[in-house]
Coordinates of C-alpha atoms and ligand atoms in Angstrom, one line a residue:
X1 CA -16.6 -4.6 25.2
X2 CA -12.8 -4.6 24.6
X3 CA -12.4 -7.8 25.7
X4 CA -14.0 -8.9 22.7
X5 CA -11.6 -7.5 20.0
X6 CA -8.6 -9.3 19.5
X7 CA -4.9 -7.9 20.1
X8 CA -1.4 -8.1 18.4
X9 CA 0.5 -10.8 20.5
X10 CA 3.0 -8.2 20.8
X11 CA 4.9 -5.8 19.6
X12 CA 6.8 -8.2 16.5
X13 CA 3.1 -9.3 16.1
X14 CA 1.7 -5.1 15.1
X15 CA 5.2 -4.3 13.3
X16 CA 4.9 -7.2 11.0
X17 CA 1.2 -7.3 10.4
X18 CA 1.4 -3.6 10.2
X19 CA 4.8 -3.4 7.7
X20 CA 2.6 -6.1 5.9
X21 CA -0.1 -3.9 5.1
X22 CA 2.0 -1.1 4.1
X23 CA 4.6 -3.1 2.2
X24 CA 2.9 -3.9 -1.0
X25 CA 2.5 -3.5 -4.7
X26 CA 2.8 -0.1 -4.0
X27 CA 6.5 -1.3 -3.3
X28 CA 7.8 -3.5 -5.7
X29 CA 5.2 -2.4 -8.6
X30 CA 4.4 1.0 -8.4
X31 CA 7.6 2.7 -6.9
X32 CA 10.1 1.3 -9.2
X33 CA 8.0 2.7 -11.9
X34 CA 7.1 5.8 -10.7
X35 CA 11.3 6.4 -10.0
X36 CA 11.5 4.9 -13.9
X37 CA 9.2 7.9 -14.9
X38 CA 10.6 10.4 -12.5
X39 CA 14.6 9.6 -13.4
X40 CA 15.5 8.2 -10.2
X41 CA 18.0 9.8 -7.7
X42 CA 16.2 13.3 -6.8
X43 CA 13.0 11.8 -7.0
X44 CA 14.4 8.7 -4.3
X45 CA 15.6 11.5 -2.1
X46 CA 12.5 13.7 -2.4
X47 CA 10.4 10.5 -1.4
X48 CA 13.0 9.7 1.5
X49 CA 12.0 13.6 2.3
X50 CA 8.1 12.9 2.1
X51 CA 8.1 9.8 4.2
X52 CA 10.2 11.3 6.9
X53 CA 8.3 14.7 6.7
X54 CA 4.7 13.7 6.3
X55 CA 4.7 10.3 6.0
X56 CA 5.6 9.1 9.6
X57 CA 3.9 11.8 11.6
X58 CA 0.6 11.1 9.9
X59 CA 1.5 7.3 10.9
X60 CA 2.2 8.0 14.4
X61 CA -0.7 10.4 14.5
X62 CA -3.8 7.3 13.1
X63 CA -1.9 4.5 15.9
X64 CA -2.6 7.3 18.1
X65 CA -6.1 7.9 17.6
X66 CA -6.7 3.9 17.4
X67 CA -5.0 2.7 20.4
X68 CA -6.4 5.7 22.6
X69 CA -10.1 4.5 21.7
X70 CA -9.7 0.9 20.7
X71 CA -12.0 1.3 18.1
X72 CA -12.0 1.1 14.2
X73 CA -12.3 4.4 12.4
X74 CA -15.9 5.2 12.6
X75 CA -16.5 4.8 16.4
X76 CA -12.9 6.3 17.3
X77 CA -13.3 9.3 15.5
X78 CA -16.9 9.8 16.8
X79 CA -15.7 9.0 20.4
X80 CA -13.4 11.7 20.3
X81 CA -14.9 14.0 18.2
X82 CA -17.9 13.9 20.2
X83 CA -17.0 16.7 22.8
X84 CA -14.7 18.5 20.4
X85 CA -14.8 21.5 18.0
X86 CA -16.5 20.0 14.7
X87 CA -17.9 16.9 17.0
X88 CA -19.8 14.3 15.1
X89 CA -18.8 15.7 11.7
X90 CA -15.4 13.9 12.6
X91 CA -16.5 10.7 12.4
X92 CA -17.4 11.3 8.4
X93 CA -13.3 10.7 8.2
X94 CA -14.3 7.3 9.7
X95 CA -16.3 6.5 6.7
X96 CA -14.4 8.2 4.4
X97 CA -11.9 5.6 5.3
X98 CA -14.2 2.8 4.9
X99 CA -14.9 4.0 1.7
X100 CA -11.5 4.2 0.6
X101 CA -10.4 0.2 1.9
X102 CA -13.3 -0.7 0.0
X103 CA -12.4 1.1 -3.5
X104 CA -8.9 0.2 -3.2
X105 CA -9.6 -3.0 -2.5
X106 CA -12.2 -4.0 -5.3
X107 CA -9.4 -3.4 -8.3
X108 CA -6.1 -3.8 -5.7
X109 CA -7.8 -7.6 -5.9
X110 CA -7.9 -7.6 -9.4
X111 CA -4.0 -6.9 -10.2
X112 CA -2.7 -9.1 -7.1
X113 CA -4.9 -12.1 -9.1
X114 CA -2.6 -11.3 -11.5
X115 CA 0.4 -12.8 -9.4
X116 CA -1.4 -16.4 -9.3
X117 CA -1.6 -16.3 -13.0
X118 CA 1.9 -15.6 -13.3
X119 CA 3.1 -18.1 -10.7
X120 CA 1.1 -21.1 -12.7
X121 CA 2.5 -20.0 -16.0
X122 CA 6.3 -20.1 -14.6
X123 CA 5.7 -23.1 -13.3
X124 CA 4.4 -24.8 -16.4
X125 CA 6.9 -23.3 -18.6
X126 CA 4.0 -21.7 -20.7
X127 CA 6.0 -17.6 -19.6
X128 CA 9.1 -19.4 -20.6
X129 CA 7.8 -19.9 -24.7
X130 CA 6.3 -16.4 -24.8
X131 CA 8.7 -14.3 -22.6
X132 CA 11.5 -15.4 -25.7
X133 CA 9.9 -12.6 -27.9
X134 CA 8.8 -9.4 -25.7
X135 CA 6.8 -8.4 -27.9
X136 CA 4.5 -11.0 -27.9
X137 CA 4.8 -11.3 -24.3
X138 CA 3.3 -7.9 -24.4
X139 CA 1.0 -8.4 -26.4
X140 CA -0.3 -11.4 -24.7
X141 CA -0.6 -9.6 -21.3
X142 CA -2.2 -6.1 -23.2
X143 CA -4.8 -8.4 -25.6
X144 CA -5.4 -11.9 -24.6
X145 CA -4.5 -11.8 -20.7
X146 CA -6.2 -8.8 -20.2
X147 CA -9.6 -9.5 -22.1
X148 CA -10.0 -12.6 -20.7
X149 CA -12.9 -11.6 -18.3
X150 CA -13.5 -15.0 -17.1
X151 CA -10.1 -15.6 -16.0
X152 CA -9.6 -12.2 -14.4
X153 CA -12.9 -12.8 -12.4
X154 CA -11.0 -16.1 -11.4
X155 CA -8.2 -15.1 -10.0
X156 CA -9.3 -12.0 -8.5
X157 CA -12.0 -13.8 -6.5
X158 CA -9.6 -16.6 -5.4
X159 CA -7.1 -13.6 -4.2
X160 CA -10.5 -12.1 -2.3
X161 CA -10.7 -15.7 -1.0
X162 CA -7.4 -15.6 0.1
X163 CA -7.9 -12.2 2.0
X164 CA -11.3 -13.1 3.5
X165 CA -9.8 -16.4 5.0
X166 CA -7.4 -14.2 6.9
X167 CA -9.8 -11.8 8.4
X168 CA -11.9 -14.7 9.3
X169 CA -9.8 -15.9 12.0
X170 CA -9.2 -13.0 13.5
X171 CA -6.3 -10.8 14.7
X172 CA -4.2 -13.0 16.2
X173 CA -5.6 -16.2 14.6
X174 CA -5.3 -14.6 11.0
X175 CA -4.0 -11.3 10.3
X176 CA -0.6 -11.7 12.9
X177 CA -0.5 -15.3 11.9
X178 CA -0.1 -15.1 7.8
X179 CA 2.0 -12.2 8.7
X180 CA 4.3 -13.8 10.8
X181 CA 4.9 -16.5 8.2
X182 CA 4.8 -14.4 4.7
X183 CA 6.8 -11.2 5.8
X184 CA 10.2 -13.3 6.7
X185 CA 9.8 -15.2 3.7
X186 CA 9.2 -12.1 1.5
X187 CA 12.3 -10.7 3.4
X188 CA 14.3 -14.1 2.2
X189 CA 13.3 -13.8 -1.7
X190 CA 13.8 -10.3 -1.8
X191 CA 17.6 -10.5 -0.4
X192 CA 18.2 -13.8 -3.1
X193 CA 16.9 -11.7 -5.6
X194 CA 19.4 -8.8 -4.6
X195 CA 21.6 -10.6 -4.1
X196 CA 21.3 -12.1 -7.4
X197 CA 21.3 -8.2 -8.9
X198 CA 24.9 -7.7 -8.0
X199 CA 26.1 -10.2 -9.9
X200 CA 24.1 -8.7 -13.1
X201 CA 26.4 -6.1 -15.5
X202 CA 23.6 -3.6 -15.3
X203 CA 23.6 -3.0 -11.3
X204 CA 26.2 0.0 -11.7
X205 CA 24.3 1.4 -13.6
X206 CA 20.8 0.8 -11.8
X207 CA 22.3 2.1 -8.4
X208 CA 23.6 5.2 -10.0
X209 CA 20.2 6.0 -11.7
X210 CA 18.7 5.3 -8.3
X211 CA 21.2 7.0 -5.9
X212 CA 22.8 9.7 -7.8
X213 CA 20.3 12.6 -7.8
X214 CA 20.2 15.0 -10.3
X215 CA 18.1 17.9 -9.2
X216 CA 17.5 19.3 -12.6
X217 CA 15.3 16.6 -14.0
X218 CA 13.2 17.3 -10.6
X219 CA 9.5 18.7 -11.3
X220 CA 6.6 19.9 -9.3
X221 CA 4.6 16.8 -10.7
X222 CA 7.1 15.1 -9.4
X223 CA 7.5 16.0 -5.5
X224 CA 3.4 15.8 -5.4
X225 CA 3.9 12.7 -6.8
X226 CA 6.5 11.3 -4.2
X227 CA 4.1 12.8 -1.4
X228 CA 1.3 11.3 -2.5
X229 CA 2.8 8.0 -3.2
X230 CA 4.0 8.2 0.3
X231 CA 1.0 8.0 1.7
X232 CA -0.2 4.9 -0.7
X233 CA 2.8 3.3 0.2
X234 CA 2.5 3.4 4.2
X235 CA -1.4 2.8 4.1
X236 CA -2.0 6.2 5.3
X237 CA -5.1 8.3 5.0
X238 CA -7.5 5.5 5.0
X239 CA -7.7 4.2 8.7
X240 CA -5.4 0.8 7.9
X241 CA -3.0 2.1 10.8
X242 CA -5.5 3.6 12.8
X243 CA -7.4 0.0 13.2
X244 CA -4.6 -2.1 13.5
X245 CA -3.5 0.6 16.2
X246 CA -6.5 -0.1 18.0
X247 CA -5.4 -3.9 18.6
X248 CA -1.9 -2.8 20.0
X249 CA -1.0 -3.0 23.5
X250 CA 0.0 -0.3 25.7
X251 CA 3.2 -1.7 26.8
X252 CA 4.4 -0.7 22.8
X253 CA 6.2 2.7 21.8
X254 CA 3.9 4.0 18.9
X255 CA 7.0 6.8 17.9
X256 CA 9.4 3.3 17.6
X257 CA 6.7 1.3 15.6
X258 CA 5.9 3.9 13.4
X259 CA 9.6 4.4 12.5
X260 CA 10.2 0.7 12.3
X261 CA 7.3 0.6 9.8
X262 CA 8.5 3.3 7.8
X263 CA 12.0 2.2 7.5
X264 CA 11.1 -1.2 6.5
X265 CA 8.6 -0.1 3.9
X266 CA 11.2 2.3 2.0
X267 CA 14.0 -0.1 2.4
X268 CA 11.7 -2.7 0.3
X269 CA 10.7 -0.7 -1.9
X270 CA 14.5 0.8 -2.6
X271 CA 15.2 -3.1 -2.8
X272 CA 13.0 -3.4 -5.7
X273 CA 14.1 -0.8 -7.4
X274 CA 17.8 -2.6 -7.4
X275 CA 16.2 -5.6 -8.7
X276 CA 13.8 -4.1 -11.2
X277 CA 16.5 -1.8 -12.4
X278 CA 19.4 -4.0 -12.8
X279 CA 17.4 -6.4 -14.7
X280 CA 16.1 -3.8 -16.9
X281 CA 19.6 -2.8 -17.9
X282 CA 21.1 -6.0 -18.1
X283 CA 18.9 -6.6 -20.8
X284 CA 18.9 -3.6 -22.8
X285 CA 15.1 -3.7 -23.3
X286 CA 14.1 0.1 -24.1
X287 CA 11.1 0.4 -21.3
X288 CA 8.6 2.4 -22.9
X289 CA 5.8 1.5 -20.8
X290 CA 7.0 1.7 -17.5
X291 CA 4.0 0.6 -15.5
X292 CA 3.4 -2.6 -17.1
X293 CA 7.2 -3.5 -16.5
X294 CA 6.4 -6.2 -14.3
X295 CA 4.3 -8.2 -16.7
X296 CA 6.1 -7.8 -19.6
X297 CA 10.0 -6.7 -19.7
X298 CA 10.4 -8.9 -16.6
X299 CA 10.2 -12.0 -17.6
X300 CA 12.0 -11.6 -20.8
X301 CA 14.9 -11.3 -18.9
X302 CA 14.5 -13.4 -16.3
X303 CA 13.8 -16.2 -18.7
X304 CA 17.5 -16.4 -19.8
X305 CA 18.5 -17.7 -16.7
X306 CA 19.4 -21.1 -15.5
X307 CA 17.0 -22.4 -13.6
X308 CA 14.4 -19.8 -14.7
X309 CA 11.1 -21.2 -14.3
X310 CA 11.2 -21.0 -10.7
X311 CA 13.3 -17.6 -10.6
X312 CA 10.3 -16.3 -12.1
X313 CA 8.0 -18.0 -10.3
X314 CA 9.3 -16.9 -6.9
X315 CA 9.2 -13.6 -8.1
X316 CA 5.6 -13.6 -8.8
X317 CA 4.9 -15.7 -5.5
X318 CA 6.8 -12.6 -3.4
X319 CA 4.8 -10.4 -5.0
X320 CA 1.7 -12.0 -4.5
X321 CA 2.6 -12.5 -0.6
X322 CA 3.4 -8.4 -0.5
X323 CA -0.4 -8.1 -1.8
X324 CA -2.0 -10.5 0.4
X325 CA -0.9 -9.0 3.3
X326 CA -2.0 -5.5 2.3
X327 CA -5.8 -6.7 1.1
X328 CA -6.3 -8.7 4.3
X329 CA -5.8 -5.0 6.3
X330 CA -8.0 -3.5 3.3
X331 CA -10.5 -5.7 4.1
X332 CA -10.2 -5.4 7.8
X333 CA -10.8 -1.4 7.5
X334 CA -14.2 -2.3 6.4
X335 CA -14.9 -5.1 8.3
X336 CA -14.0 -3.7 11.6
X337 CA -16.3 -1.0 11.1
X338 CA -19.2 -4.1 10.7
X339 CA -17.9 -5.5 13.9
X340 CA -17.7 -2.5 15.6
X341 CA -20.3 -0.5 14.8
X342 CA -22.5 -2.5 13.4
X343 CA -21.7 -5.2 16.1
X344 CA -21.8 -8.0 13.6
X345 CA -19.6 -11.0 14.7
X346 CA -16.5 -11.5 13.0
X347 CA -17.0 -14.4 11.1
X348 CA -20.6 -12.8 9.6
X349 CA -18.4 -9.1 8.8
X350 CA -15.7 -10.8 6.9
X351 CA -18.0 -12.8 4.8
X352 CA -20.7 -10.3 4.0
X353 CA -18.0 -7.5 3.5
X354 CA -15.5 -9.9 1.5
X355 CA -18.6 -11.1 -0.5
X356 CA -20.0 -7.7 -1.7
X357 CA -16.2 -6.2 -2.1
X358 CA -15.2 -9.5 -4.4
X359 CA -18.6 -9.1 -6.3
X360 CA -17.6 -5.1 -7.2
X361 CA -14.7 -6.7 -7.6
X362 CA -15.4 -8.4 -10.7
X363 CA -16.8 -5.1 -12.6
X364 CA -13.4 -3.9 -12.1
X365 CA -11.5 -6.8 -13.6
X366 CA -14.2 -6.8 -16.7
X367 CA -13.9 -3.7 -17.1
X368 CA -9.7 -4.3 -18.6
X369 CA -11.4 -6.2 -21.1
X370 CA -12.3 -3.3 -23.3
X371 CA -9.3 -2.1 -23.8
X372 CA -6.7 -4.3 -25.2
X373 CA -4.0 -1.3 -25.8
X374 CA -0.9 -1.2 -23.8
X375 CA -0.1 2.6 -24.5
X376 CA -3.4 3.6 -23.4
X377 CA -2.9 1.2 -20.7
X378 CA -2.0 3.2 -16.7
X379 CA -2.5 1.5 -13.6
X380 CA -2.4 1.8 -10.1
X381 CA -2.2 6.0 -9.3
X382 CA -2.6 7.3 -12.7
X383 CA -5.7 8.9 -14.2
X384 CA -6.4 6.7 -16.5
X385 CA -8.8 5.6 -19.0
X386 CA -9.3 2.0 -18.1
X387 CA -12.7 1.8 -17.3
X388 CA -14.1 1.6 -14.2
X389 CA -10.8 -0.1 -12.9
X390 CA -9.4 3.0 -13.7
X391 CA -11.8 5.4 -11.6
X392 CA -11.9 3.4 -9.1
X393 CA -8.3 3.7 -8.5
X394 CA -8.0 7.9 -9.6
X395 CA -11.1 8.7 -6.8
X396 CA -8.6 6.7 -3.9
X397 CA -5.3 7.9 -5.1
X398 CA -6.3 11.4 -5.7
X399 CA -9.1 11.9 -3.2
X400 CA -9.8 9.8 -0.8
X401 CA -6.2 9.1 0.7
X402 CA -4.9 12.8 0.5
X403 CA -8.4 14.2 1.7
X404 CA -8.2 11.4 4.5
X405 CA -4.6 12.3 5.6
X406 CA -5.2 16.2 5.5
X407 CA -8.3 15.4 7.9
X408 CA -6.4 13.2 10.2
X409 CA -3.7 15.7 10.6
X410 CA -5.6 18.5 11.1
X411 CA -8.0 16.5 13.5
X412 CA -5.1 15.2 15.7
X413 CA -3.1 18.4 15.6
X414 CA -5.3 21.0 16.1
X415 CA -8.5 19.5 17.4
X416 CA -7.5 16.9 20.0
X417 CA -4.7 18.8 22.6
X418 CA -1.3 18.3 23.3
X419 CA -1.7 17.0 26.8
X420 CA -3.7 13.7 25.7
X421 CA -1.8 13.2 22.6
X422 CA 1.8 13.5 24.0
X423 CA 0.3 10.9 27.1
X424 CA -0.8 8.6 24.3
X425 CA 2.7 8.9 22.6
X426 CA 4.3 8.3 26.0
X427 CA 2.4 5.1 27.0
X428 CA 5.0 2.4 26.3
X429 CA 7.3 4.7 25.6
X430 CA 8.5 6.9 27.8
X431 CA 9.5 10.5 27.8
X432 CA 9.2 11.3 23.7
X433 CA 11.8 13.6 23.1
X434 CA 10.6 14.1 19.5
X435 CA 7.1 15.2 20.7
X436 CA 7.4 18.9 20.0
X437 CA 8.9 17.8 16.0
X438 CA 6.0 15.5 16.1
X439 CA 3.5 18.3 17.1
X440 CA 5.2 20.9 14.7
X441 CA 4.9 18.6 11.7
X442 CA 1.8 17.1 12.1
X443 CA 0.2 20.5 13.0
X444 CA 2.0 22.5 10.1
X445 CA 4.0 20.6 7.9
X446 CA 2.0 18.0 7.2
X447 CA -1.3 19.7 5.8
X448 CA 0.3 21.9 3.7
X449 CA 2.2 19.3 1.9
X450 CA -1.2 17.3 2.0
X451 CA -2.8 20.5 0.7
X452 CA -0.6 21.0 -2.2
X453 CA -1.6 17.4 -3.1
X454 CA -5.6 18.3 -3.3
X455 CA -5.4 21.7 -4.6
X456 CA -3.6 20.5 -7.7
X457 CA -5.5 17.5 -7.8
X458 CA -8.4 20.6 -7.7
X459 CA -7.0 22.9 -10.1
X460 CA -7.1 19.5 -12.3
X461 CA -3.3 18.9 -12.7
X462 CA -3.3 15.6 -11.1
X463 CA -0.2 14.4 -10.3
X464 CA 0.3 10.9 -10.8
Ligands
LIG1 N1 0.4 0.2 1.3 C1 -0.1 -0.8 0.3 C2 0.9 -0.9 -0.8 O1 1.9 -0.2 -0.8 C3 -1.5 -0.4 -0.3 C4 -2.5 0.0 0.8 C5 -3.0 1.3 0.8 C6 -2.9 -0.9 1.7 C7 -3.9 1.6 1.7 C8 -3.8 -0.6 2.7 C9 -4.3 0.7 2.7 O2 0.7 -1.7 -1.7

C-alpha cells in the first residue's frame, strides 16, 4: 500500500513544498496588517515568542504523527488512536482537519483570484490611471471590483484550476515540482523588493515601528492574536504538515525541517513587513483600513515609480505564487483523505474534491458582492460581517485551527508515549537533544496557550 503514495524527492523537496504551504498570504497580507493594527515591535517579538513556543512544537509534533503512519489525517489518527486512551474518537481530529482545508480553501481561493486581477491590470496600465487618486482606487476595489460577481467567480475558479492542476500530478510530479520552481523565485522578488525598500526615505522609520518594541501599547487581544496567527501562518492545526509529513523519508531530521520551516516562514513575513511598511511611509498615506492595504494604498505608491507597471505587477505575481503554493497543500488535505481512505485514485480525488471546493467556492466570492463598504469591510481572521466569505473564514480562524492544534498537542503529548515519539524524532536524526523541551512544551506549554485562544474565542472575545 505505501508504495502507492508518492514521496518528497528529498529533504530540499519537503522543506520547500512544506515552507510553500506555510508561506502565504498569511505572510505578506495578513501579518503586515495585523503588526499595523497591533503597533509593531512588541507585537513582532510576542509573535517571534509564539512561533518558537507553540508554533514549532506543534509542527514537529503533526510531521511526527504523519511520517510514523504514512497516512493522511483521518487514517493516521485512527491507526494510532486505535489501541489508545480515547481510540477511535481520535480520528474525529482527522476530519476536523479535512474540514478545515476545505473551508479555508473555498474563500482562501477567492482572495488569491484577486492577485490575477491585479497582475493583468499592471500590465495593461489600467492600476496605473486609477492608482493616481487613492481614493478612487479604493473605491474601485470596495464597489466595482468587489461586486463584480462574475469576475470574482472567474478568477477564483482559474486560481482553483491552478491548484487542482498541481495536485493532479502528484507529489513529486506536482506539488515538489511547482515548489521547486515558485519558492526560489518568490525568494528573488522578495529580496528586489527589499532591496528596493532601503533605498525609500520611509525605511527608518518602518524598521523602527517594526523592531523597536514598546511593551506598553501590548494587549491581551493582542498576544492571542500573535498565537493564533501563528498557527495560520505555519499551516498548523489542520493536518497540512501532518500529510505532507507522511510523504517524507526517514533519512530527514523532522526537529531540523520543522525549524527550517519556521525560520523561513517568519523571515518572509518580517520581509514583508519592511516592504509594506517603508512604502507606506514613504508615501504619507494615512492607512485607515489596514487590511485592505494591499489593494488599495499599495499601488498608489508604487505607481510613482519608473518602471512601475511591472513593479507592481511582480508584486501581485509573488503574491499570487505565495498563495498557489499554500491552496495546492489545502487541497491536498482533503484530497489525501479521498485517496487514502476512500481509496479513490489520484487523478479522480483531485478533480471531484477541486470541483465541489471551487463550486462552494463561488458562494464565497458572491457573497463580497453585497457589501460594497470598505469600513465594514475585514478579511482574512477577523469576525466579520462579509457574508458567508466572512464565516467561513471566523469558523477556521477561530475554531477549527485552534481546536485542531489543542487536539494534536494533547493527542501526541499525552496520549501517544515518549518512547515512540522520541524514536520517531530520532529517525534521520540522531540523538535529539531538544527532546525533553520538545516534550515539555508540547505537553504543557502548548495547550495552555492554545486554550487561552478557545476560551476567549468562548467567552465571545474573539481575538482577531
Ligand atoms: N499558511 C498559509 C498562509 O500563511 C495558510 C494555510 C493555512 C495553508 C492552513 C494551509 C493550511 O497563508
Amino acid at each position: 500500500m505505501t508504495e502507492t503514495r508518492g514521496q518528497w524527492s528529498g529533504r530540499l523537496g519537503f522543506i520547500l513544498a512544506a515552507s510553500g504551504s506555510a508561506i502565504g498570504l498569511g505572510n505578506l497580507w495578513k501579518f503586515p496588517y495585523i503588526t499595523h493594527e497591533n503597533n509593531g515591535g512588541a507585537f513582532v517579538l510576542v509573535y517571534i515568542a509564539a512561533i518558537a513556543v507553540v508554533g514549532v512544537p506543534i509542527m514537529i509534533a503533526e510531521v511526527l504523527v504523519g511520517r510514523h503512519t504514512q497516512l493522511s489525517p483521518v487514517g493516521a489518527l485512527k491507526a494510532l488512536g486505535k489501541d489508545r486512551p480515547g481510540g477511535t474518537v481520535w480520528q474525529s481530529l482527522g476530519f476536523l482537519g479535512v474540514l478545515a482545508g476545505f473551508t479555508i480553501l473555498s474563500y482562501y481561493s477567492v482572495v488569491a483570484g484577486w492577485t490575477i486581477h491585479y497582475t493583468w491590470m499592471a500590465l495593461s496600465g489600467d492600476l496605473a490611471e486609477l492608482a493616481v487618486n487613492p481614493d478612487a482606487l479604493g473605491a474601485y476595489f470596495g464597489g466595482e471590483f468587489l461586486a463584480n460577481g462574475a469576475q470574482q467567480t472567474m478568477y477564483h475558479v482559474l486560481f482553483m484550476g491552478l491548484t487542482t492542476g498541481a495536485v493532479y500530478f502528484g507529489v513529486k510530479g506536482g506539488i515538489e515540482r511547482v515548489a521547486k520552481i515558485l519558492m526560489p523565485l518568490l525568494g528573488m522578488i522578495l529580496v528586489v523588493l527589499v532591496i528596493y525598500s532601503t533605498t525609500t526615505s520611509g525605511f527608518g522609520e518602518a524598521m523602527r515601528f517594526i523592531f523597536n518594541p514598546d511593551f506598553s501599547t501590548l494587549t491581551t487581544g493582542s498576544v492571542l492574536e500573535a498565537l493564533g496567527h501563528a498557527f495560520f501562518t505555519l499551516s498548523l492545526g489542520m493536518g497540512a504538515m501532518l500529510t505532507y509529513g507522511s510523504y517524507m523519508g526517514r533519512d530527514i531530521s523532522i526537529p531540523r525541517a520543522a525549524l527550517q520551516i519556521s525560520f523561513l516562514d517568519t523571515l518572509i513575513a518580517l520581509m514583508a513587513c519592511v516592504i509594506m511598511f517603508s512604502i507606506i511611509n514613504t508615501s504619507g498615506v494615512e492607512v485607515s483600513k489596514s487590511s485592505t492595504i494591499l489593494f488599495t494604498t499599495i499601488p498608489t505608491v508604487l505607481v510613482k515609480l519608473p518602471g512601475a507597471g511591472l513593479l507592481i505587477a511582480l508584486f501581485y505575481v509573488l503574491i499570487g505564487f505565495a498563495a498557489l503554493t499554500s491552496t495546492i497543500s489545502l487541497l491536498e488535505v482533503v484530497s489525501s483523505y479521498a485517496i487514502d481512505e476512500l481509496r479513490w485514485s489520484r487523478h479522480r480525488a483531485t478533480l471531484t474534491m477541486g470541483g465541489v471546493i471551487t463550486l462552494f467556492g463561488v458562494l464565497n466570492a458572491l457573497s463580497l458582492g453585497g457589501n460594497t463598504s470598505l469600513s465594514s469591510f475585514n478579511l482574512i481572521g477577523r469576525q466579520s460581517t462579509q457574508g458567508l466569505f466572512g464565516t467561513m473564514d471566523y469558523l477556521a480562524s477561530n475554531w477549527y485551527l485552534p481546536v485542531g492544534g489543542f487536539l494534536v498537542a494533547l493527542f501526541v503529548g499525552w496520549v501517544l508515549g515518549p518512547k515512540m515519539t522520541r524514536q520517531e524524532l530520532e529517525t534521520g536524526h540522531g540523538e535529539f537533544r531538544g527532546y525533553g523541551l520538545w516534550r515539555f512544551l508540547i505537553r504543557f506549554a502548548a495547550p495552555l496557550a492554545v486554550g487561552a485562544i478557545i476560551v476567549s474565542v468562548i467567552l465571545g472575545k474573539e481575538y482577531q
